Backbone as a printed PyTorch tensor [residue, N CA C, xyz], in Angstrom:
tensor([[[ 41.2380,  91.8620, 125.7900],
         [ 41.6170,  90.8590, 124.8220],
         [ 43.0260,  91.1350, 124.2950]],

        [[ 43.3870,  92.3900, 124.1330],
         [ 44.7240,  92.7260, 123.6550],
         [ 45.7940,  92.2220, 124.6230]],

        [[ 45.5390,  92.3530, 125.9260],
         [ 46.4940,  91.8640, 126.9160],
         [ 46.6690,  90.3570, 126.7940]],

        [[ 45.5750,  89.6270, 126.6090],
         [ 45.6480,  88.1760, 126.4790],
         [ 46.3890,  87.7670, 125.2040]],

        [[ 46.1470,  88.4780, 124.1160],
         [ 46.8460,  88.1790, 122.8660],
         [ 48.3370,  88.4560, 123.0020]],

        [[ 48.6910,  89.5670, 123.6180],
         [ 50.0980,  89.8980, 123.8150],
         [ 50.7710,  88.8700, 124.7200]],

        [[ 50.0920,  88.4780, 125.7930],
         [ 50.6520,  87.4810, 126.7120],
         [ 50.8550,  86.1470, 126.0150]],

        [[ 49.9330,  85.7800, 125.1330],
         [ 50.0750,  84.5280, 124.3750],
         [ 51.3040,  84.5920, 123.4680]],

        [[ 51.5110,  85.7200, 122.8420],
         [ 52.6660,  85.8780, 121.9580],
         [ 53.9890,  85.8740, 122.7010]],

        [[ 53.9780,  86.3640, 123.9400],
         [ 55.2130,  86.4860, 124.7300],
         [ 55.4040,  85.3570, 125.7320]],

        [[ 54.4050,  84.4910, 125.9000],
         [ 54.4980,  83.4020, 126.8800],
         [ 54.4500,  83.8850, 128.3160]],

        [[ 53.7500,  84.9930, 128.5650],
         [ 53.6800,  85.5620, 129.9120],
         [ 52.4980,  85.0040, 130.6940]],

        [[ 52.6090,  85.0150, 131.9980],
         [ 51.5840,  84.5060, 132.8940],
         [ 50.5640,  85.5980, 133.1900]],

        [[ 49.2900,  85.1970, 133.2560],
         [ 48.1870,  86.1260, 133.4730],
         [ 47.3080,  85.6170, 134.6110]],

        [[ 46.8080,  86.5500, 135.4290],
         [ 45.7880,  86.2290, 136.4330],
         [ 44.4330,  86.5860, 135.8330]],

        [[ 43.5130,  85.6280, 135.8590],
         [ 42.1800,  85.8360, 135.3010],
         [ 41.1240,  85.7780, 136.3920]],

        [[ 40.1380,  86.6320, 136.2800],
         [ 38.9000,  86.4720, 137.0140],
         [ 37.9100,  85.8920, 136.0230]],

        [[ 37.1260,  84.9220, 136.4380],
         [ 36.2590,  84.2020, 135.5060],
         [ 34.9520,  83.8370, 136.1950]],

        [[ 33.8450,  83.9970, 135.4820],
         [ 32.5330,  83.6150, 135.9930],
         [ 32.0080,  82.4710, 135.1290]],

        [[ 31.7150,  81.3310, 135.7500],
         [ 31.2490,  80.1800, 134.9750],
         [ 29.7510,  80.2930, 134.6710]],

        [[ 29.2110,  79.3030, 133.9870],
         [ 27.8110,  79.3200, 133.5550],
         [ 26.8250,  79.3570, 134.7260]],

        [[ 27.2810,  78.9570, 135.8980],
         [ 26.4290,  78.9940, 137.0870],
         [ 26.5850,  80.2800, 137.8900]],

        [[ 27.4030,  81.2010, 137.3850],
         [ 27.6210,  82.4650, 138.0790],
         [ 28.6610,  82.4030, 139.1720]],

        [[ 29.4270,  81.3190, 139.2250],
         [ 30.4630,  81.1590, 140.2510],
         [ 31.7490,  81.8320, 139.7700]],

        [[ 32.2540,  82.7460, 140.5960],
         [ 33.4890,  83.4800, 140.2860],
         [ 34.6950,  82.6730, 140.7550]],

        [[ 35.6900,  82.5420, 139.8730],
         [ 36.9470,  81.8870, 140.2300],
         [ 38.1080,  82.7130, 139.6940]],

        [[ 39.2750,  82.4820, 140.2820],
         [ 40.5050,  83.1220, 139.7920],
         [ 41.4420,  82.0250, 139.3290]],

        [[ 42.1690,  82.3380, 138.2640],
         [ 43.0910,  81.3750, 137.6680],
         [ 44.3890,  82.0790, 137.3150]],

        [[ 45.4920,  81.3690, 137.4390],
         [ 46.7810,  81.8530, 136.9540],
         [ 47.1170,  80.9540, 135.7750]],

        [[ 47.1890,  81.5610, 134.5880],
         [ 47.3290,  80.7950, 133.3550],
         [ 48.4310,  81.3580, 132.4760]],

        [[ 48.8740,  80.5210, 131.5450],
         [ 49.7730,  80.9640, 130.4790],
         [ 48.9720,  80.8380, 129.1830]],

        [[ 48.5390,  81.9600, 128.6100],
         [ 47.7410,  81.9130, 127.3850],
         [ 48.5320,  81.3170, 126.2180]],

        [[ 47.8330,  80.5230, 125.4120],
         [ 48.4260,  79.9740, 124.1940],
         [ 47.8400,  80.6320, 122.9520]],

        [[ 46.5140,  80.8820, 122.9550],
         [ 45.8830,  81.5410, 121.8110],
         [ 44.5720,  82.1770, 122.2290]],

        [[ 44.1860,  83.1830, 121.4510],
         [ 42.9010,  83.8550, 121.6320],
         [ 42.2510,  83.8980, 120.2580]],

        [[ 41.1510,  83.1320, 120.0970],
         [ 40.4360,  83.1360, 118.8180],
         [ 39.0740,  82.4930, 118.9810]],

        [[ 38.1820,  82.9020, 118.0720],
         [ 36.8250,  82.3580, 118.0410],
         [ 36.1220,  82.4680, 119.3950]],

        [[ 36.3850,  83.5640, 120.1080],
         [ 35.7200,  83.7870, 121.3800],
         [ 36.2320,  82.9350, 122.5270]],

        [[ 37.3750,  82.2900, 122.3240],
         [ 37.9330,  81.3970, 123.3410],
         [ 39.3860,  81.7610, 123.6470]],

        [[ 39.7400,  81.6310, 124.9050],
         [ 41.1310,  81.7160, 125.3380],
         [ 41.5810,  80.2880, 125.6120]],

        [[ 42.6100,  79.8470, 124.9280],
         [ 43.2220,  78.5550, 125.2130],
         [ 44.4750,  78.8480, 126.0240]],

        [[ 44.5790,  78.2210, 127.1840],
         [ 45.6810,  78.5160, 128.1020],
         [ 46.0430,  77.2790, 128.9070]],

        [[ 47.2340,  77.3100, 129.4850],
         [ 47.6530,  76.2620, 130.4090],
         [ 47.3410,  76.7640, 131.8130]],

        [[ 46.4970,  76.0080, 132.5070],
         [ 46.0680,  76.3230, 133.8650],
         [ 46.6860,  75.2620, 134.7650]],

        [[ 47.7680,  75.6070, 135.4600],
         [ 48.5400,  74.5950, 136.1900],
         [ 49.3050,  73.7730, 135.1730]],

        [[ 49.0320,  72.4860, 135.1100],
         [ 49.6900,  71.6260, 134.1250],
         [ 48.7400,  71.2150, 133.0170]],

        [[ 47.4780,  71.6500, 133.0850],
         [ 46.4710,  71.1790, 132.1430],
         [ 46.0400,  72.2710, 131.1630]],

        [[ 45.8810,  71.9080, 129.8970],
         [ 45.3260,  72.8780, 128.9480],
         [ 43.8430,  73.0900, 129.2380]],

        [[ 43.3810,  74.3110, 128.9940],
         [ 41.9890,  74.6320, 129.2970],
         [ 41.5100,  75.7240, 128.3630]],

        [[ 40.2140,  75.7520, 128.1120],
         [ 39.6080,  76.8190, 127.3150],
         [ 38.6940,  77.6490, 128.1990]],

        [[ 38.7550,  78.9580, 127.9990],
         [ 37.9150,  79.9020, 128.7180],
         [ 37.1140,  80.7050, 127.6920]],

        [[ 35.8240,  80.8420, 127.9010],
         [ 35.0040,  81.6950, 127.0500],
         [ 35.3560,  83.1480, 127.3590]],

        [[ 35.7130,  83.9000, 126.3520],
         [ 36.1520,  85.2810, 126.5780],
         [ 35.0690,  86.1420, 127.2190]],

        [[ 33.8110,  85.8990, 126.8930],
         [ 32.7540,  86.7380, 127.4620],
         [ 32.5510,  86.4770, 128.9560]],

        [[ 33.1830,  85.4490, 129.5060],
         [ 33.0830,  85.1590, 130.9360],
         [ 34.3080,  85.6430, 131.7290]],

        [[ 35.3180,  86.1300, 131.0310],
         [ 36.5020,  86.6770, 131.7030],
         [ 36.1310,  88.0510, 132.2550]],

        [[ 36.3100,  88.2300, 133.5610],
         [ 35.9400,  89.4980, 134.1980],
         [ 37.1500,  90.4140, 134.3870]],

        [[ 38.3130,  89.8320, 134.6410],
         [ 39.5430,  90.6190, 134.7930],
         [ 40.7060,  89.8330, 134.2090]],

        [[ 41.7210,  90.5620, 133.7750],
         [ 42.9500,  89.9370, 133.2870],
         [ 44.0960,  90.9000, 133.5610]],

        [[ 45.1340,  90.3830, 134.2180],
         [ 46.3000,  91.2080, 134.4990],
         [ 47.5520,  90.3440, 134.4400]],

        [[ 48.6450,  90.9560, 134.0150],
         [ 49.9090,  90.2190, 133.9620],
         [ 50.3200,  89.8320, 135.3680]],

        [[ 50.7940,  88.6050, 135.5270],
         [ 51.1890,  88.1160, 136.8390],
         [ 52.6860,  88.2390, 137.0600]],

        [[ 53.4330,  88.4410, 136.0070],
         [ 54.9020,  88.5390, 136.1700],
         [ 55.4350,  89.8690, 135.7050]]])
């Protein structure tokens, strides 16, 4: 979570591993905007999106 908060503050790109409610694993390259209330709000491609923090499996800086 600290990495996501720092990336949001700096506008850095992050690679996420994410498991959805059906157990399907996906990877996303996002620019985090905020981390609060158990949610990551980020830009995924050109669209804003919310990710449940408890479903994030990995997070690493992409740049």
